[in-house]
Tab-separated table of C-alpha atoms and ligand atoms in Angstrom:
chain	number	residue	atom	x	y	z
A	1427	MET	CA	2.663	-24.959	18.893
A	1428	ALA	CA	5.137	-22.044	19.401
A	1429	ARG	CA	4.345	-18.750	17.496
A	1430	VAL	CA	5.853	-18.533	14.015
A	1431	TYR	CA	7.331	-15.405	12.290
A	1432	ASN	CA	4.462	-14.558	9.927
A	1433	PHE	CA	5.716	-13.081	6.525
A	1434	SER	CA	1.927	-12.279	5.273
A	1435	ALA	CA	1.374	-9.448	3.360
A	1436	GLY	CA	-1.958	-8.686	5.088
A	1437	PRO	CA	-3.642	-9.548	7.468
A	1438	SER	CA	-0.238	-9.886	9.154
A	1439	MET	CA	1.554	-10.308	12.573
A	1440	LEU	CA	0.189	-8.379	15.509
A	1441	PRO	CA	2.598	-7.207	18.360
A	1442	GLU	CA	2.389	-10.102	20.946
A	1443	GLU	CA	1.466	-7.627	23.948
A	1444	VAL	CA	-1.516	-6.627	22.165
A	1445	LEU	CA	-2.981	-10.197	21.587
A	1446	LYS	CA	-2.227	-11.043	25.220
A	1447	LYS	CA	-4.204	-7.921	26.490
A	1448	ALA	CA	-6.763	-8.440	24.215
A	1449	ALA	CA	-7.099	-12.176	25.503
A	1450	ALA	CA	-6.813	-10.937	29.183
A	1451	ASP	CA	-9.718	-8.655	28.469
A	1452	MET	CA	-11.545	-11.428	26.365
A	1453	LEU	CA	-14.466	-12.116	28.876
A	1454	ASP	CA	-14.150	-9.382	31.126
A	1455	TYR	CA	-13.059	-5.948	29.476
A	1456	ASN	CA	-12.143	-3.516	32.265
A	1457	GLY	CA	-14.597	-4.918	34.970
A	1458	THR	CA	-17.750	-4.646	32.789
A	1459	GLY	CA	-18.413	-8.231	32.510
A	1460	GLN	CA	-18.338	-8.470	28.919
A	1461	SER	CA	-16.096	-8.619	25.838
A	1462	VAL	CA	-15.585	-5.598	23.864
A	1463	MET	CA	-17.038	-7.804	21.195
A	1464	GLU	CA	-20.292	-7.984	22.968
A	1465	MET	CA	-20.605	-3.979	24.141
A	1466	SER	CA	-22.955	-1.780	22.823
A	1467	HIS	CA	-21.294	1.011	20.466
A	1468	ARG	CA	-23.356	3.512	22.415
A	1469	SER	CA	-22.126	2.473	25.722
A	1470	ALA	CA	-19.883	4.748	27.810
A	1471	GLU	CA	-17.340	2.335	27.877
A	1472	TYR	CA	-17.076	1.752	23.952
A	1473	GLU	CA	-17.201	5.405	23.482
A	1474	GLU	CA	-14.104	5.686	25.694
A	1475	ILE	CA	-12.540	2.956	23.275
A	1476	ILE	CA	-12.925	4.739	20.027
A	1477	HIS	CA	-12.490	7.907	21.000
A	1478	GLY	CA	-9.210	6.949	22.820
A	1479	ALA	CA	-8.164	5.325	19.724
A	1480	GLU	CA	-8.645	8.756	17.612
A	1481	ALA	CA	-6.575	10.548	20.455
A	1482	VAL	CA	-3.796	8.152	20.286
A	1483	ILE	CA	-3.657	7.988	16.575
A	1484	ARG	CA	-4.068	11.736	16.265
A	1485	GLU	CA	-0.900	12.028	18.920
A	1486	VAL	CA	1.491	9.568	17.050
A	1487	MET	CA	0.675	10.523	13.698
A	1488	GLU	CA	0.641	14.285	14.756
A	1489	ILE	CA	-2.536	14.859	12.705
A	1490	PRO	CA	-3.454	18.357	12.584
A	1491	VAL	CA	-6.631	19.686	14.002
A	1492	ASN	CA	-8.297	20.442	10.470
A	1493	TYR	CA	-8.471	16.997	9.574
A	1494	LYS	CA	-10.936	14.412	10.266
A	1495	VAL	CA	-9.819	10.830	11.770
A	1496	LEU	CA	-12.781	8.003	10.206
A	1497	PHE	CA	-12.923	4.502	11.306
A	1498	LEU	CA	-14.591	2.988	8.325
A	1499	GLN	CA	-15.359	-0.585	6.915
A	1500	GLY	CA	-15.212	-1.963	3.405
A	1501	GLY	CA	-11.371	-1.902	3.100
A	1502	ALA	CA	-9.063	0.286	1.236
A	1503	SER	CA	-10.653	-1.132	-1.823
A	1504	SER	CA	-13.966	0.708	-1.134
A	1505	GLN	CA	-11.804	3.944	-0.843
A	1506	PHE	CA	-11.027	3.349	-4.556
A	1507	ALA	CA	-14.732	4.658	-5.259
A	1508	MET	CA	-15.298	6.438	-2.254
A	1509	ILE	CA	-12.598	9.203	-3.065
A	1510	PRO	CA	-13.893	10.096	-6.187
A	1511	LEU	CA	-17.565	9.843	-5.304
A	1512	ASN	CA	-16.438	12.762	-2.606
A	1513	LEU	CA	-13.548	14.541	-4.412
A	1514	PHE	CA	-14.799	14.931	-7.923
A	1515	ARG	CA	-16.584	18.352	-7.598
A	1516	ASN	CA	-15.098	20.573	-10.005
A	1517	SER	CA	-13.385	19.584	-12.905
A	1518	LYS	CA	-14.187	15.798	-12.125
A	1519	ARG	CA	-10.755	14.797	-13.253
A	1520	CYS	CA	-7.767	13.361	-11.231
A	1521	ASP	CA	-4.134	12.746	-11.837
A	1522	ILE	CA	-3.404	9.230	-10.681
A	1523	VAL	CA	0.513	7.727	-10.908
A	1524	ASP	CA	0.139	4.005	-11.859
A	1525	THR	CA	2.490	2.019	-9.750
A	1526	GLY	CA	1.091	-1.586	-10.092
A	1527	THR	CA	-1.763	-3.385	-9.075
A	1528	TRP	CA	-3.493	-1.257	-6.279
A	1529	ALA	CA	-3.163	1.902	-7.914
A	1530	LEU	CA	-4.580	0.445	-11.004
A	1531	LYS	CA	-7.720	-0.605	-8.985
A	1532	ALA	CA	-7.692	3.259	-7.873
A	1533	ILE	CA	-7.626	4.275	-11.712
A	1534	SER	CA	-10.482	1.720	-12.539
A	1535	GLU	CA	-12.661	2.989	-9.950
A	1536	ALA	CA	-12.280	6.839	-10.573
A	1537	LYS	CA	-13.077	6.104	-14.399
A	1538	ARG	CA	-16.372	5.526	-13.160
A	1539	TYR	CA	-17.478	8.921	-11.915
A	1540	GLY	CA	-15.026	11.210	-14.083
A	1541	THR	CA	-11.555	11.205	-15.912
A	1542	VAL	CA	-8.473	9.847	-14.983
A	1543	ASN	CA	-5.016	11.352	-15.951
A	1544	ILE	CA	-2.217	8.658	-15.782
A	1545	VAL	CA	0.488	11.174	-15.066
A	1546	ALA	CA	3.302	8.355	-15.131
A	1547	SER	CA	3.676	4.624	-14.946
A	1548	SER	CA	6.367	1.962	-14.266
A	1549	LYS	CA	4.576	-0.497	-16.282
A	1550	ASP	CA	7.334	-0.712	-18.809
A	1551	ASP	CA	9.424	-1.603	-16.001
A	1552	LYS	CA	6.951	-4.418	-14.673
A	1553	TYR	CA	6.536	-1.801	-12.005
A	1554	ARG	CA	9.730	-2.598	-10.465
A	1555	SER	CA	10.529	0.894	-9.911
A	1556	ILE	CA	8.723	4.251	-9.203
A	1557	PRO	CA	8.393	6.394	-12.406
A	1558	ALA	CA	9.753	9.725	-12.469
A	1559	LEU	CA	7.155	12.511	-12.279
A	1560	ASP	CA	7.183	15.496	-14.566
A	1561	PRO	CA	5.320	18.344	-12.783
A	1562	SER	CA	4.497	20.036	-16.145
A	1563	LYS	CA	2.130	17.046	-16.960
A	1564	PHE	CA	0.193	17.855	-13.608
A	1565	ASP	CA	-3.210	19.042	-14.043
A	1566	LYS	CA	-3.481	22.257	-12.260
A	1567	ASP	CA	-7.357	21.839	-11.936
A	1568	ALA	CA	-7.362	18.217	-10.910
A	1569	ASP	CA	-9.766	17.508	-7.961
A	1570	TYR	CA	-7.130	15.359	-6.621
A	1571	PHE	CA	-3.708	13.690	-7.281
A	1572	HIS	CA	-3.683	9.785	-6.178
A	1573	ILE	CA	-0.413	7.965	-5.341
A	1574	THR	CA	-0.120	4.541	-3.572
A	1575	THR	CA	2.770	5.472	-1.033
A	1576	ASN	CA	3.977	1.732	-0.663
A	1577	ASN	CA	3.315	-0.735	-3.537
A	1578	THR	CA	2.614	-3.863	-1.324
A	1579	ILE	CA	2.672	-6.224	-4.033
A	1580	GLU	CA	5.533	-4.832	-6.405
A	1581	GLY	CA	7.658	-3.628	-3.015
A	1582	THR	CA	8.439	-0.208	-4.065
A	1583	VAL	CA	7.825	3.183	-2.161
A	1584	PHE	CA	7.910	6.661	-3.014
A	1585	ALA	CA	10.596	8.224	-1.671
A	1586	ASP	CA	9.638	11.945	-1.988
A	1587	LEU	CA	5.976	12.821	-2.067
A	1588	PRO	CA	5.103	14.910	-5.188
A	1589	ASP	CA	4.418	18.663	-4.622
A	1590	THR	CA	0.861	18.982	-5.958
A	1591	GLY	CA	0.235	22.591	-5.148
A	1592	ASN	CA	-3.358	23.337	-4.608
A	1593	VAL	CA	-4.651	20.149	-5.790
A	1594	PRO	CA	-5.481	17.722	-2.970
A	1595	LEU	CA	-2.721	15.008	-2.610
A	1596	VAL	CA	-4.294	11.544	-1.860
A	1597	GLY	CA	-2.218	8.657	-0.382
A	1598	ASP	CA	-3.141	4.887	0.105
A	1599	MET	CA	-0.909	4.097	2.715
A	1600	SER	CA	-2.462	0.418	3.442
A	1601	SER	CA	1.120	-1.016	3.637
A	1602	ASP	CA	3.462	1.674	5.564
A	1603	ILE	CA	0.990	3.723	7.634
A	1604	LEU	CA	2.634	3.966	11.029
A	1605	SER	CA	5.988	2.531	9.438
A	1606	LYS	CA	7.807	5.907	9.593
A	1607	PRO	CA	6.818	9.738	10.086
A	1608	TYR	CA	4.501	11.127	7.049
A	1609	ASP	CA	3.695	14.988	7.127
A	1610	ILE	CA	-0.329	14.685	7.010
A	1611	SER	CA	-0.626	17.956	6.337
A	1612	LYS	CA	1.044	17.400	2.769
A	1613	PHE	CA	-1.944	15.365	2.054
A	1614	GLY	CA	-5.649	16.111	1.194
A	1615	LEU	CA	-6.390	12.465	2.474
A	1616	VAL	CA	-4.905	9.316	3.258
A	1617	TYR	CA	-6.580	5.826	3.901
A	1618	ALA	CA	-5.403	2.651	4.939
A	1619	GLY	CA	-6.845	-0.817	5.465
A	1620	ALA	CA	-5.940	-1.841	9.005
A	1621	GLN	CA	-4.835	-5.463	8.359
A	1622	LYS	CA	-0.935	-4.513	7.667
A	1623	ASN	CA	0.180	-2.052	10.066
A	1624	LEU	CA	-2.895	-1.373	12.219
A	1625	GLY	CA	-4.717	-4.190	13.449
A	1626	PRO	CA	-7.211	-6.478	12.165
A	1627	ALA	CA	-8.988	-6.705	8.926
A	1628	GLY	CA	-12.731	-4.923	8.672
A	1629	LEU	CA	-11.325	-1.455	9.653
A	1630	THR	CA	-10.180	1.040	7.236
A	1631	LEU	CA	-8.760	4.235	8.740
A	1632	VAL	CA	-9.433	7.479	6.674
A	1633	ILE	CA	-7.881	10.794	7.482
A	1634	VAL	CA	-9.238	13.423	5.491
A	1635	ARG	CA	-9.160	17.349	5.687
A	1636	ASP	CA	-12.229	19.343	6.513
A	1637	ASP	CA	-12.361	21.223	3.428
A	1638	LEU	CA	-12.707	18.085	1.450
A	1639	ILE	CA	-16.021	16.764	3.129
A	1640	GLY	CA	-19.433	17.526	2.388
A	1641	HIS	CA	-19.052	17.747	-1.603
A	1642	ALA	CA	-19.983	14.272	-2.738
A	1643	LEU	CA	-21.784	13.585	-6.003
A	1644	ASP	CA	-25.402	13.567	-5.200
A	1645	PHE	CA	-25.928	9.889	-6.173
A	1646	THR	CA	-23.415	9.052	-3.732
A	1647	PRO	CA	-24.741	6.321	-1.285
A	1648	THR	CA	-25.194	7.772	2.545
A	1649	MET	CA	-22.607	4.985	3.489
A	1650	PHE	CA	-19.983	6.551	0.872
A	1651	ASN	CA	-20.323	9.906	2.010
A	1652	TYR	CA	-17.288	11.030	4.075
A	1653	LYS	CA	-19.577	13.711	5.811
A	1654	THR	CA	-22.148	11.175	7.008
A	1655	HIS	CA	-19.009	9.447	9.050
A	1656	ALA	CA	-17.561	12.859	9.931
A	1657	ASP	CA	-20.902	14.010	11.453
A	1658	GLY	CA	-21.619	10.737	13.210
A	1659	GLU	CA	-18.002	10.481	14.516
A	1660	SER	CA	-17.638	7.403	12.859
A	1661	MET	CA	-20.727	5.949	14.915
A	1662	TYR	CA	-23.371	6.481	12.206
A	1663	ASN	CA	-23.759	3.081	11.955
A	1664	THR	CA	-22.530	0.151	14.067
A	1665	PRO	CA	-18.360	0.625	13.510
A	1666	PRO	CA	-16.516	-2.457	13.585
A	1667	THR	CA	-16.304	-2.470	16.866
A	1668	TYR	CA	-13.630	-4.980	18.062
A	1669	ALA	CA	-11.405	-4.264	15.089
A	1670	VAL	CA	-11.264	-0.617	16.449
A	1671	TYR	CA	-10.436	-1.846	20.347
A	1672	ILE	CA	-7.464	-3.950	18.736
A	1673	ALA	CA	-6.222	-0.924	16.569
A	1674	LYS	CA	-6.389	1.278	19.577
A	1675	LEU	CA	-4.293	-1.616	21.616
A	1676	VAL	CA	-1.818	-1.286	18.487
A	1677	PHE	CA	-1.720	2.616	18.618
A	1678	ASP	CA	-1.164	2.668	22.427
A	1679	HIS	CA	1.642	-0.035	21.871
A	1680	VAL	CA	3.374	2.260	19.195
A	1681	LYS	CA	3.310	5.247	21.614
A	1682	ALA	CA	4.445	3.321	24.498
A	1683	THR	CA	7.495	1.811	22.192
A	1684	GLY	CA	8.728	5.088	20.935
A	1685	GLY	CA	6.185	6.073	18.641
A	1686	VAL	CA	6.489	6.334	14.875
A	1687	LYS	CA	10.071	7.339	14.512
A	1688	ALA	CA	11.099	4.589	16.656
A	1689	MET	CA	9.038	2.175	14.553
A	1690	HIS	CA	10.930	3.660	11.646
A	1691	LYS	CA	14.423	2.958	13.018
A	1692	LYS	CA	13.248	-0.646	13.682
A	1693	ASN	CA	11.977	-0.994	10.358
A	1694	LEU	CA	14.945	0.165	8.792
A	1695	GLU	CA	17.303	-2.032	10.777
A	1696	LYS	CA	15.230	-4.776	9.549
A	1697	ALA	CA	14.701	-3.978	5.806
A	1698	ASN	CA	18.654	-3.215	5.597
A	1699	MET	CA	19.781	-6.562	7.238
A	1700	LEU	CA	17.431	-8.379	4.637
A	1701	TYR	CA	18.640	-6.139	1.424
A	1702	ASP	CA	22.309	-6.496	2.659
A	1703	PHE	CA	21.920	-10.364	2.477
A	1704	LEU	CA	20.266	-10.307	-0.872
A	1705	ASP	CA	22.684	-7.683	-2.292
A	1706	SER	CA	25.538	-9.948	-1.223
A	1707	SER	CA	23.879	-13.397	-1.922
A	1708	LYS	CA	24.856	-15.490	-4.975
A	1709	LEU	CA	21.670	-17.223	-5.175
A	1710	PHE	CA	19.097	-15.136	-3.863
A	1711	LYS	CA	18.371	-11.464	-5.404
A	1712	ALA	CA	15.989	-8.424	-4.695
A	1713	VAL	CA	13.307	-7.929	-7.382
A	1714	VAL	CA	13.633	-4.119	-6.987
A	1715	ALA	CA	16.824	-2.257	-7.817
A	1716	LYS	CA	18.968	-0.730	-5.191
A	1717	GLY	CA	17.998	2.721	-4.217
A	1718	ASP	CA	15.537	4.703	-2.037
A	1719	THR	CA	12.599	3.438	-3.928
A	1720	ARG	CA	13.006	-0.176	-2.324
A	1721	SER	CA	9.927	-0.553	0.105
A	1722	ILE	CA	11.145	-1.316	3.610
A	1723	MET	CA	7.653	-3.323	4.498
A	1724	ASN	CA	7.490	-5.469	1.458
A	1725	ILE	CA	10.619	-7.293	0.135
A	1726	PRO	CA	10.140	-9.488	-3.030
A	1727	PHE	CA	13.126	-11.530	-3.959
A	1728	VAL	CA	14.149	-14.240	-6.103
A	1729	SER	CA	16.289	-17.633	-6.288
A	1730	PRO	CA	17.412	-18.631	-9.586
A	1731	ASN	CA	14.455	-20.782	-10.568
A	1732	GLU	CA	10.856	-21.548	-9.882
A	1733	ASP	CA	11.772	-24.949	-8.558
A	1734	LEU	CA	14.347	-23.465	-5.932
A	1735	ASP	CA	11.824	-20.926	-4.992
A	1736	LYS	CA	9.176	-23.655	-3.962
A	1737	LYS	CA	11.561	-25.707	-2.373
A	1738	PHE	CA	12.745	-22.622	-0.343
A	1739	VAL	CA	9.019	-21.807	0.591
A	1740	LYS	CA	8.331	-25.058	1.621
A	1741	GLU	CA	11.852	-25.650	4.089
A	1742	ALA	CA	10.980	-22.520	5.120
A	1743	THR	CA	7.541	-22.945	6.261
A	1744	LYS	CA	8.640	-26.138	7.992
A	1745	VAL	CA	11.013	-24.377	10.279
A	1746	GLY	CA	8.329	-21.632	11.273
A	1747	PHE	CA	8.982	-18.773	8.603
A	1748	VAL	CA	5.515	-18.681	7.385
A	1749	ASN	CA	3.759	-16.893	4.172
A	1750	LEU	CA	6.956	-16.279	2.248
A	1751	LYS	CA	5.295	-17.333	-1.214
A	1752	GLY	CA	5.191	-14.284	-3.465
A	1753	HIS	CA	2.141	-12.710	-4.947
A	1754	ARG	CA	1.020	-14.538	-8.045
A	1755	LEU	CA	1.485	-11.542	-10.249
A	1756	VAL	CA	5.306	-11.330	-9.332
A	1757	GLY	CA	6.291	-14.728	-8.477
A	1758	GLY	CA	9.273	-15.619	-6.260
A	1759	MET	CA	9.221	-14.821	-2.680
A	1760	ARG	CA	7.866	-11.697	-0.650
A	1761	ALA	CA	8.958	-10.987	2.982
A	1762	SER	CA	6.314	-8.618	4.358
A	1763	ILE	CA	8.058	-7.029	7.549
A	1764	TYR	CA	5.422	-5.046	8.977
A	1765	ASN	CA	5.742	-2.953	12.211
A	1766	ALA	CA	5.046	-6.067	14.223
A	1767	MET	CA	7.629	-7.969	12.874
A	1768	PRO	CA	10.453	-8.395	15.298
A	1769	VAL	CA	14.200	-7.596	14.565
A	1770	GLU	CA	14.967	-11.251	15.856
A	1771	GLY	CA	12.478	-12.659	12.988
A	1772	VAL	CA	14.301	-10.960	10.118
A	1773	LYS	CA	17.676	-11.752	11.828
A	1774	LYS	CA	16.619	-15.604	12.017
A	1775	LEU	CA	15.109	-15.275	8.113
A	1776	VAL	CA	18.553	-14.454	7.219
A	1777	GLU	CA	20.186	-16.986	8.824
A	1778	PHE	CA	17.870	-19.458	7.541
A	1779	MET	CA	18.396	-18.292	3.756
A	1780	ALA	CA	22.132	-18.151	4.188
A	1781	ALA	CA	22.078	-21.917	5.378
A	1782	PHE	CA	19.621	-22.685	2.314
A	1783	GLU	CA	22.220	-20.733	-0.003
A	1784	LYS	CA	25.347	-22.969	1.335
A	1785	ALA	CA	23.174	-26.224	0.783
A	1786	ASN	CA	21.484	-25.306	-2.364
A	1787	GLY	CA	24.247	-22.877	-4.085
B	2985	PLP	C1	-3.863	-4.422	0.947
B	2985	PLP	C2	-3.932	-3.152	0.331
B	2985	PLP	C3	-5.335	-2.620	-0.539
B	2985	PLP	C4	-6.637	-3.460	-0.338
B	2985	PLP	O1	-7.022	-3.638	0.923
B	2985	PLP	P1	-8.466	-4.118	1.487
B	2985	PLP	O2	-8.454	-3.401	2.835
B	2985	PLP	O3	-8.200	-5.670	1.257
B	2985	PLP	O4	-9.323	-3.396	0.444
B	2985	PLP	C5	-5.264	-1.510	-1.036
B	2985	PLP	N1	-4.023	-0.858	-1.291
B	2985	PLP	C6	-2.831	-1.219	-0.811
B	2985	PLP	C7	-1.450	-0.625	-1.070
B	2985	PLP	C8	-2.879	-2.407	-0.273
B	2985	PLP	O5	-1.817	-2.802	0.344
């Protein structure tokens, strides 16, 4: 069967070049006579892979030297707990912007260990926007300030980062890391589950400023302490070896194809193409209003009714545009168009949507 255009929110598409390289390496990585999956994580070959992965991600994201790069497990969801466990050290208070499902999970975990101040929420707008932030409401003594940079389910993105002064800004970047340039020095910590823009599920990337490591609450489990993994260079225990290897191939691919700036340009081209169509369509419409808080990674949209939504998803699937069904909380459709989605995939989707509109309008 031919490869499909996969619009899944995650796990999602990987660059075909990466999959081909992995296939070629499967039985014999680099003349070792083994698959990377079979390799000891303490072997020289594997150390080269994991250290190489760190070097390339540092280069493409321009990560400053005073930040550690950690390859962890447990998904972004484990970070909802790991962040308060490690960052609550003085006031044990944090500010969190409530922008939807994932932010709410960060809130409910942080509440187990300290006090959460919801600085702003777009709940009243059904999370179809990023709420305006009033800096006078920011807690100057908060131990951290948390945002979800891109809201995967709702399709919104922070157009500007809040200025939190000396309070470390923490960003859940699961669904837009590597999609556009981010100035890491503006953050104390960023984290991302790999399965959207970085590689396979099972790997979680954490980038954390040195001074935030080593102050975990005393009851923090060893495996949930950033210091454990910083000291162990992500090899305190067995890392997700194969997932790190694939992520390295993805990082190499990003670098070889022009870096994060080139990704951003391509992502804007794809997103603009789809939004332009949605804004001019008489049948379909984007859920998030026009403006700079529309995500370029996850684009929810609807037709006039649920029956037509269903028909659209069914017919799209038949011709190779898969996973367009919207999240159960939002309904309708959602096209997730991460880095690995080719421009051609969005172009063909728009053509298909135009034809569907003609037949059903
Ligand atoms: C997918 C996602 C998560 C959850 O990631 P897991 O790795 O499944 O735990 C958290 N936050 C955001 C923004 C996401 O997109």
